[in-house]
XYZ file of N, CA and C in Angstrom:
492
model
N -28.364 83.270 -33.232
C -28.082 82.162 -32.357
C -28.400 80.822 -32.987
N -29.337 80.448 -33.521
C -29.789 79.595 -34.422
C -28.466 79.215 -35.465
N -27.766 80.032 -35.779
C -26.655 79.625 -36.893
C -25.804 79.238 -36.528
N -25.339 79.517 -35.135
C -24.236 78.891 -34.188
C -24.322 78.161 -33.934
N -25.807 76.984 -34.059
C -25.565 75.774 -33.487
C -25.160 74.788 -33.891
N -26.039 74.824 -35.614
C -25.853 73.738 -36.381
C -24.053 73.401 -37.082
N -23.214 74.358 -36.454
C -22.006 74.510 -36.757
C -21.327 74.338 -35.869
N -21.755 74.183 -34.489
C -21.186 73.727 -33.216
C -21.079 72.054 -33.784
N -22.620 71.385 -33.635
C -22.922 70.099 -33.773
C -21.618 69.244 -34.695
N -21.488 70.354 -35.615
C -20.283 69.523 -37.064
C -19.332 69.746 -36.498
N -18.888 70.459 -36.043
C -17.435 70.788 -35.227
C -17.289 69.186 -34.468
N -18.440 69.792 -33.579
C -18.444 67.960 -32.769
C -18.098 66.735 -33.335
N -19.063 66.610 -34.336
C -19.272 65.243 -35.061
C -17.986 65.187 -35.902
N -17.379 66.205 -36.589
C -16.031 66.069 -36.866
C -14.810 65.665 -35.698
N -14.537 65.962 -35.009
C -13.537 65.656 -33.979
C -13.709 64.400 -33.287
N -15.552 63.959 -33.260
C -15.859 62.444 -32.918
C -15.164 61.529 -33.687
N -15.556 61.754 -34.936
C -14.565 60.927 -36.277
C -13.675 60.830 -35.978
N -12.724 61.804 -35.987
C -11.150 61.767 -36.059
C -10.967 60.813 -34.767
N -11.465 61.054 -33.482
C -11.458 60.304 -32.634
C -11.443 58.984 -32.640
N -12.619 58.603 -33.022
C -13.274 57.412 -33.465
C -11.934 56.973 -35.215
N -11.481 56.995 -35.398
C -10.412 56.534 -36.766
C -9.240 56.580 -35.873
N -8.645 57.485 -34.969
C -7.417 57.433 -34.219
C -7.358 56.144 -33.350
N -8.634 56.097 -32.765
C -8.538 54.676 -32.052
C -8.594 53.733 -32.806
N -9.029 52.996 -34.049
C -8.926 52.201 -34.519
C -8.094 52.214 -35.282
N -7.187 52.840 -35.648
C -5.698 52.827 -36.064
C -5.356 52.079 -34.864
N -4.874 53.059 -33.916
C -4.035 52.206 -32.884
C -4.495 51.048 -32.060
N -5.912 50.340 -32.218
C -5.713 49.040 -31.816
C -5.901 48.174 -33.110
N -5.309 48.978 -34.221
C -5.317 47.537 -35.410
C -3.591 47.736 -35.224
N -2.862 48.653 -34.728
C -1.607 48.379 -34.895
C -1.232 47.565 -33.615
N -2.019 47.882 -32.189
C -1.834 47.032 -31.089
C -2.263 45.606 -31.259
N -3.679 45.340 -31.869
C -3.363 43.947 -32.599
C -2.022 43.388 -33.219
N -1.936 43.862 -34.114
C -0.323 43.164 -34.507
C 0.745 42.704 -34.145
N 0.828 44.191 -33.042
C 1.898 43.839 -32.079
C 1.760 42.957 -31.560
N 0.358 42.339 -30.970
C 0.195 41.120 -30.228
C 0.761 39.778 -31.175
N 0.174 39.803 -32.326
C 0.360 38.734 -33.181
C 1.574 38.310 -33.378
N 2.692 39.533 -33.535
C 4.247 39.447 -33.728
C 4.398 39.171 -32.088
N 4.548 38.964 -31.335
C 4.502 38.817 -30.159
C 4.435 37.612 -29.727
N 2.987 37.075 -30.598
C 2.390 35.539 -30.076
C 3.385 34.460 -31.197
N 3.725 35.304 -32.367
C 4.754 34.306 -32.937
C 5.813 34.106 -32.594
N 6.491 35.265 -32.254
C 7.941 34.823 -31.532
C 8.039 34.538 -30.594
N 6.714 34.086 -29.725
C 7.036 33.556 -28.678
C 6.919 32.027 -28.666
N 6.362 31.633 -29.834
C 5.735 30.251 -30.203
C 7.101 30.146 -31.178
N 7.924 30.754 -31.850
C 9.445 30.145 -32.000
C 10.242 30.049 -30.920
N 10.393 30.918 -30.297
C 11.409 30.569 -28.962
C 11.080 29.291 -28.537
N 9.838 28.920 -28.080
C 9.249 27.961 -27.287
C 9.520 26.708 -28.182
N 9.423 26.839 -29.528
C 10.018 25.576 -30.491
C 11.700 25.182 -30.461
N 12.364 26.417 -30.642
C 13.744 26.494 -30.705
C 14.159 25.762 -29.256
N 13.670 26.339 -27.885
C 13.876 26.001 -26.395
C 14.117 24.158 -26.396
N 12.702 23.732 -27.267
C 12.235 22.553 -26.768
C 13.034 21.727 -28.121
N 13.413 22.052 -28.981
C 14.088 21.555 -29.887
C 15.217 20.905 -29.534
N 16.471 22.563 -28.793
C 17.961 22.314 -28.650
C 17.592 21.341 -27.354
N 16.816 20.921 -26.457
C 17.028 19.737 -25.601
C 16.683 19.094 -26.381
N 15.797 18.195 -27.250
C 15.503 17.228 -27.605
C 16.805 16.740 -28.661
N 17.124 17.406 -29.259
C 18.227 17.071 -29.843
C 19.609 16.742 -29.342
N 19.717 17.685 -28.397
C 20.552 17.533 -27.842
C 20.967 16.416 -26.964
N 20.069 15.994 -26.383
C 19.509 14.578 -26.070
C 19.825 13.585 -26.404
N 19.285 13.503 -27.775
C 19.871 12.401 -29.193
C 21.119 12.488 -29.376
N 21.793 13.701 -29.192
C 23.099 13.455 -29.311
C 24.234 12.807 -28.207
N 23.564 13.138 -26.843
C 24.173 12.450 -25.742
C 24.081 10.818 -26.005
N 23.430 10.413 -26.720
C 23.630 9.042 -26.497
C 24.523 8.877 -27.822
N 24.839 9.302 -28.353
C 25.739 8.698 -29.395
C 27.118 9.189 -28.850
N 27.383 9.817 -27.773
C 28.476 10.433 -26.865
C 28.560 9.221 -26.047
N 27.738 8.337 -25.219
C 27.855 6.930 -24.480
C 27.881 6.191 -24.740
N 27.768 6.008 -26.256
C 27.559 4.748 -27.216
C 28.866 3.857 -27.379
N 28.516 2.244 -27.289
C 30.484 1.884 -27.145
C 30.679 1.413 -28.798
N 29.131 1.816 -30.008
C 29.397 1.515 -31.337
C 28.383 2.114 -32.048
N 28.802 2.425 -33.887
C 27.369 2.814 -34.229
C 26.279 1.766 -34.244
N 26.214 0.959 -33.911
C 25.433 -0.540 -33.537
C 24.559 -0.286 -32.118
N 25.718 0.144 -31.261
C 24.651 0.234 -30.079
C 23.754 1.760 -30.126
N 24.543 2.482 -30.704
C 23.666 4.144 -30.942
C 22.344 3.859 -31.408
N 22.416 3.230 -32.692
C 21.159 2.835 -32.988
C 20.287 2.128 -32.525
N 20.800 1.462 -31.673
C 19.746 0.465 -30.980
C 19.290 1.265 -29.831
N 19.981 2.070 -29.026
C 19.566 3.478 -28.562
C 18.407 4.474 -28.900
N 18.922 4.740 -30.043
C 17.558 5.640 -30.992
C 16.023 4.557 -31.191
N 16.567 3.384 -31.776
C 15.337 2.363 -31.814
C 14.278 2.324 -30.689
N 15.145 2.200 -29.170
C 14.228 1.913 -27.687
C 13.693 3.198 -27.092
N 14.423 4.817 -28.190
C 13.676 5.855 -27.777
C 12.297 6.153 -28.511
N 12.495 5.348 -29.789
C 11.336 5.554 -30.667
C 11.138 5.589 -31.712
N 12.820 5.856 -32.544
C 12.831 5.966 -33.535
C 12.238 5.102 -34.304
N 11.976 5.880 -35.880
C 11.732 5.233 -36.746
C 12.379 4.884 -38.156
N 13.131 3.774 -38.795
C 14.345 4.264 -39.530
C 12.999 4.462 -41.041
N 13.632 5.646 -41.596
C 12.912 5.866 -43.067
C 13.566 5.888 -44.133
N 14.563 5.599 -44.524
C 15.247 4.928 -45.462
C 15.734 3.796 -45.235
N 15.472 2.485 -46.146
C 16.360 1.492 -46.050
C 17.996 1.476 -46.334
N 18.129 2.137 -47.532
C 19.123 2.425 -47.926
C 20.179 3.508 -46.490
N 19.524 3.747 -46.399
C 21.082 4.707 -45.568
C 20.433 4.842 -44.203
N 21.517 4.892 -42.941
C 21.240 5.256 -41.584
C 20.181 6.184 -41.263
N 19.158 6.662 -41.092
C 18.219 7.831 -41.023
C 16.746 7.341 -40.195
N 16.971 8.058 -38.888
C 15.968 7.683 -37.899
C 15.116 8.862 -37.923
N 14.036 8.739 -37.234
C 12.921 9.899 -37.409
C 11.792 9.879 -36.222
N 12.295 10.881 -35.282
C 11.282 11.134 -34.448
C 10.142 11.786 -34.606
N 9.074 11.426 -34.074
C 7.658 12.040 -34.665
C 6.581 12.920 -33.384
N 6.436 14.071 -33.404
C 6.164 14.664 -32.246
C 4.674 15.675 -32.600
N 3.814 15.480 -31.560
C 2.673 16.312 -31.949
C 3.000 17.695 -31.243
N 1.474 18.612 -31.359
C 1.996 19.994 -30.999
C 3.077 20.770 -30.258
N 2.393 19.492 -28.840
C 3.169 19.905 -27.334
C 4.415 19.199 -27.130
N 5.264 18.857 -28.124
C 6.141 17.960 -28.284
C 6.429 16.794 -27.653
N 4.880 16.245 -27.481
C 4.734 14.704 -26.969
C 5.057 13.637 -27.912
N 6.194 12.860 -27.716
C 6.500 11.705 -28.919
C 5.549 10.605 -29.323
N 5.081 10.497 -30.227
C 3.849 9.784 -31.254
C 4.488 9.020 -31.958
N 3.551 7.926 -32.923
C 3.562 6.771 -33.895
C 4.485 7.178 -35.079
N 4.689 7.229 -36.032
C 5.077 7.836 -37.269
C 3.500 7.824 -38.342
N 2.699 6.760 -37.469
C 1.293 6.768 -38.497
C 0.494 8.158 -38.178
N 0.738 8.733 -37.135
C -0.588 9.817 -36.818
C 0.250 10.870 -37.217
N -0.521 12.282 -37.286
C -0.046 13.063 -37.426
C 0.504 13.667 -36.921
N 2.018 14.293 -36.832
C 2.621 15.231 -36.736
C 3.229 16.560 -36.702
N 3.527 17.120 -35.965
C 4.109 18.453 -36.363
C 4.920 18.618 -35.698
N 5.890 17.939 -34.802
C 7.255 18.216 -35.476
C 8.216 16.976 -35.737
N 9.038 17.400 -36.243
C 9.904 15.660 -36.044
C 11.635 15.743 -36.036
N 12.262 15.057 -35.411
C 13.945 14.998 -35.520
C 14.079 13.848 -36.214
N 14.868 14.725 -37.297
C 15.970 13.469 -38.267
C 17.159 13.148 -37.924
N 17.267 11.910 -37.635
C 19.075 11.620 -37.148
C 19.593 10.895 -38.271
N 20.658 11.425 -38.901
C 20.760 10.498 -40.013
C 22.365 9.945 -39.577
N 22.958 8.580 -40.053
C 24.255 8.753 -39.517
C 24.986 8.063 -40.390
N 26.018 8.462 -40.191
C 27.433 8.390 -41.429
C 28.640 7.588 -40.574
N 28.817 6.530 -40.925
C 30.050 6.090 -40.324
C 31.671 5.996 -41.734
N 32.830 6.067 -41.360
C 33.682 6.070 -41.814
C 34.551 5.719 -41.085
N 35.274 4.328 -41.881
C 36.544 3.943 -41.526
C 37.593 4.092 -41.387
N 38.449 4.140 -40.668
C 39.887 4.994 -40.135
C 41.081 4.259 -39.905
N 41.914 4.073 -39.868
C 42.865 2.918 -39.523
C 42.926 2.206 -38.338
N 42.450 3.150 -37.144
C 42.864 2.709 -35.964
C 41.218 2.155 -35.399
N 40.685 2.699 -36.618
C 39.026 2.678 -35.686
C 37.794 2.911 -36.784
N 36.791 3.439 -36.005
C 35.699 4.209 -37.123
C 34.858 5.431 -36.444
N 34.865 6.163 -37.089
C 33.953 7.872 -36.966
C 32.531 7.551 -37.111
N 31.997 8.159 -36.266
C 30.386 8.242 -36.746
C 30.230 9.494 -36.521
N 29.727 9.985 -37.305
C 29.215 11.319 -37.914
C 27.943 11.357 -37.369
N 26.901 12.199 -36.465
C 26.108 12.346 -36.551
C 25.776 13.398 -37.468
N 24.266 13.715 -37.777
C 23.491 15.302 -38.089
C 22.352 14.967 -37.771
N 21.628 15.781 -36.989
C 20.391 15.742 -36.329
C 19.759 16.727 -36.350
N 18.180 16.682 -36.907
C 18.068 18.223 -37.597
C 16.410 18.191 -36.889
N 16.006 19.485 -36.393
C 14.723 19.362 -36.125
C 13.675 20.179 -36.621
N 12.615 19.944 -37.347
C 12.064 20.677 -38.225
C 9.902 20.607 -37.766
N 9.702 21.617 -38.041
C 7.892 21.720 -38.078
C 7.669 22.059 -39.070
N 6.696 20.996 -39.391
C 5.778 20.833 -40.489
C 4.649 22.438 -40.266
N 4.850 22.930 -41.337
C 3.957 24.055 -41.662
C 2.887 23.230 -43.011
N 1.699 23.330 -41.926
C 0.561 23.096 -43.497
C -0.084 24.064 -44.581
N 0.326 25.717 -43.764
C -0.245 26.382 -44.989
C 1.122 26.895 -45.747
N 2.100 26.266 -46.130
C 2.759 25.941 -47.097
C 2.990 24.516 -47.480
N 2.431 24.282 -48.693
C 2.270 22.783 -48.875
C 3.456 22.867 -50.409
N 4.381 21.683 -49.716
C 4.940 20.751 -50.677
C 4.441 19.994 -51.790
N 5.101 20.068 -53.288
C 4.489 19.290 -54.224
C 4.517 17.537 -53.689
N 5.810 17.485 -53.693
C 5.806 15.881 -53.758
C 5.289 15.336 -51.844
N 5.804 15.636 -51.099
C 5.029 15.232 -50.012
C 3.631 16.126 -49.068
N 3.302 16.919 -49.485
C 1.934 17.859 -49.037
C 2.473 18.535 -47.801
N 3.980 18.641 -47.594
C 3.973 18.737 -46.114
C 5.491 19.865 -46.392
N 5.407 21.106 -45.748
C 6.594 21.949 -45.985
C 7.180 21.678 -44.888
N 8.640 22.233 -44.967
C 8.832 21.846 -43.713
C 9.707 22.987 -42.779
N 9.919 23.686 -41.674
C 10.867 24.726 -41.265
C 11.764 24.085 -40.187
N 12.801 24.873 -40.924
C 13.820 23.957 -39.740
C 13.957 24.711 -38.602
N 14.040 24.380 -37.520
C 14.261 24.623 -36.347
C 15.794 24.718 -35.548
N 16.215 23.916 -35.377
C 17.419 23.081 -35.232
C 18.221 22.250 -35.392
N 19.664 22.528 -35.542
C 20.510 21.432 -36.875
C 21.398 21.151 -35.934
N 21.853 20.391 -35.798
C 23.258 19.761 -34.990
C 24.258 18.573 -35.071
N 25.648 18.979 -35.389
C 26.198 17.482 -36.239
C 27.274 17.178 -35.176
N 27.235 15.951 -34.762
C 28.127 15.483 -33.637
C 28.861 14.451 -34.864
N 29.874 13.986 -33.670
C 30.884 12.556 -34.298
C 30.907 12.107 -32.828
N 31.337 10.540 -33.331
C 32.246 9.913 -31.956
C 33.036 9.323 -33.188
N 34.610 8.870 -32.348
C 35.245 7.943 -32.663
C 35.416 6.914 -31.699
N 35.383 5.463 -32.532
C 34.929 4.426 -32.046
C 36.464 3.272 -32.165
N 37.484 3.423 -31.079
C 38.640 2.701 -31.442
C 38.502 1.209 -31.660
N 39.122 0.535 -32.854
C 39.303 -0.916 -32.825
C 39.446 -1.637 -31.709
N 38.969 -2.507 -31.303
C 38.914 -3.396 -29.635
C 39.974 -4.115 -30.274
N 40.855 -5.199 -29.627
C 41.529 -5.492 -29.816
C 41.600 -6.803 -29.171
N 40.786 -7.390 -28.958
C 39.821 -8.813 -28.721
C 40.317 -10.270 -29.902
């Protein structure tokens, strides 16, 4: 009787193990799942809040009676132009996509850049409006700042010659 026991006990303590390793398998894989879970839900929620905001920007270049007044549009929403050289406005947005300075920091921002071309009867404006989050643990050489795009969207208006 004595020999039966100490071989019961290991029986036990073996099947505890396996026990004890089965569960922590499956909540390091139920972790994950959460994690893949908590990310795609934090893209949707970017993508959601993106296609309005952009979309947005693009309605006013749809009411606009020139690329003159569009921009002056984008200017009284906030924009900020960042090239001298060419049309290119830049919205600047923190986490909760509350619109901010261009001095503080950011994470996310819409680029409106715009292209006009002359036509015989008139002129085209080309929009592209692109919305992107700054990821910091991928860092850019030349600006420290990577960037993922989110949402891209290229409108036009045509703008007929007045005849004034």
């Amino acid at each position: 009787m004595k020999m039966n026991r100490p071989s019961r006990s290991r029986a036990f303590l073996v099947e505890f193990i396996i026990v004890i390793l089965f569960f922590a398998i499956a909540s390091a894989i139920i972790v994950r799942v959460f994690a893949v879970a908590h990310s795609l839900r934090e893209k949707a929620n970017d993508l959601t809040v993106a296609t309005a905001k952009v979309q947005s920007v693009a309605e006013y270049a749809k009411v606009s009676e020139s690329q003159e007044g569009y921009i002056r549009d984008l200017k009284k929403l906030g924009a900020v132009k960042e090239d001298k050289d060419k049309e290119r406005y830049v919205f600047y947005y923190n986490k909760d996509w509350q619109q901010q300075p261009a001095n503080l920091e950011h994470t996310y921002s819409i680029v409106v850049v715009c292209d006009t071309k002359a036509l015989g009867a008139g002129e085209l404006l080309q929009v592209l409006i692109n919305a992107s989050k700054v990821n910091r643990h991928q860092m850019n050489k030349e600006n420290h700042k990577s960037l993922s795009e989110i949402y891209d969207l290229q409108a036009a208006k045509y703008y007929p010659k007045s005849n004034h």
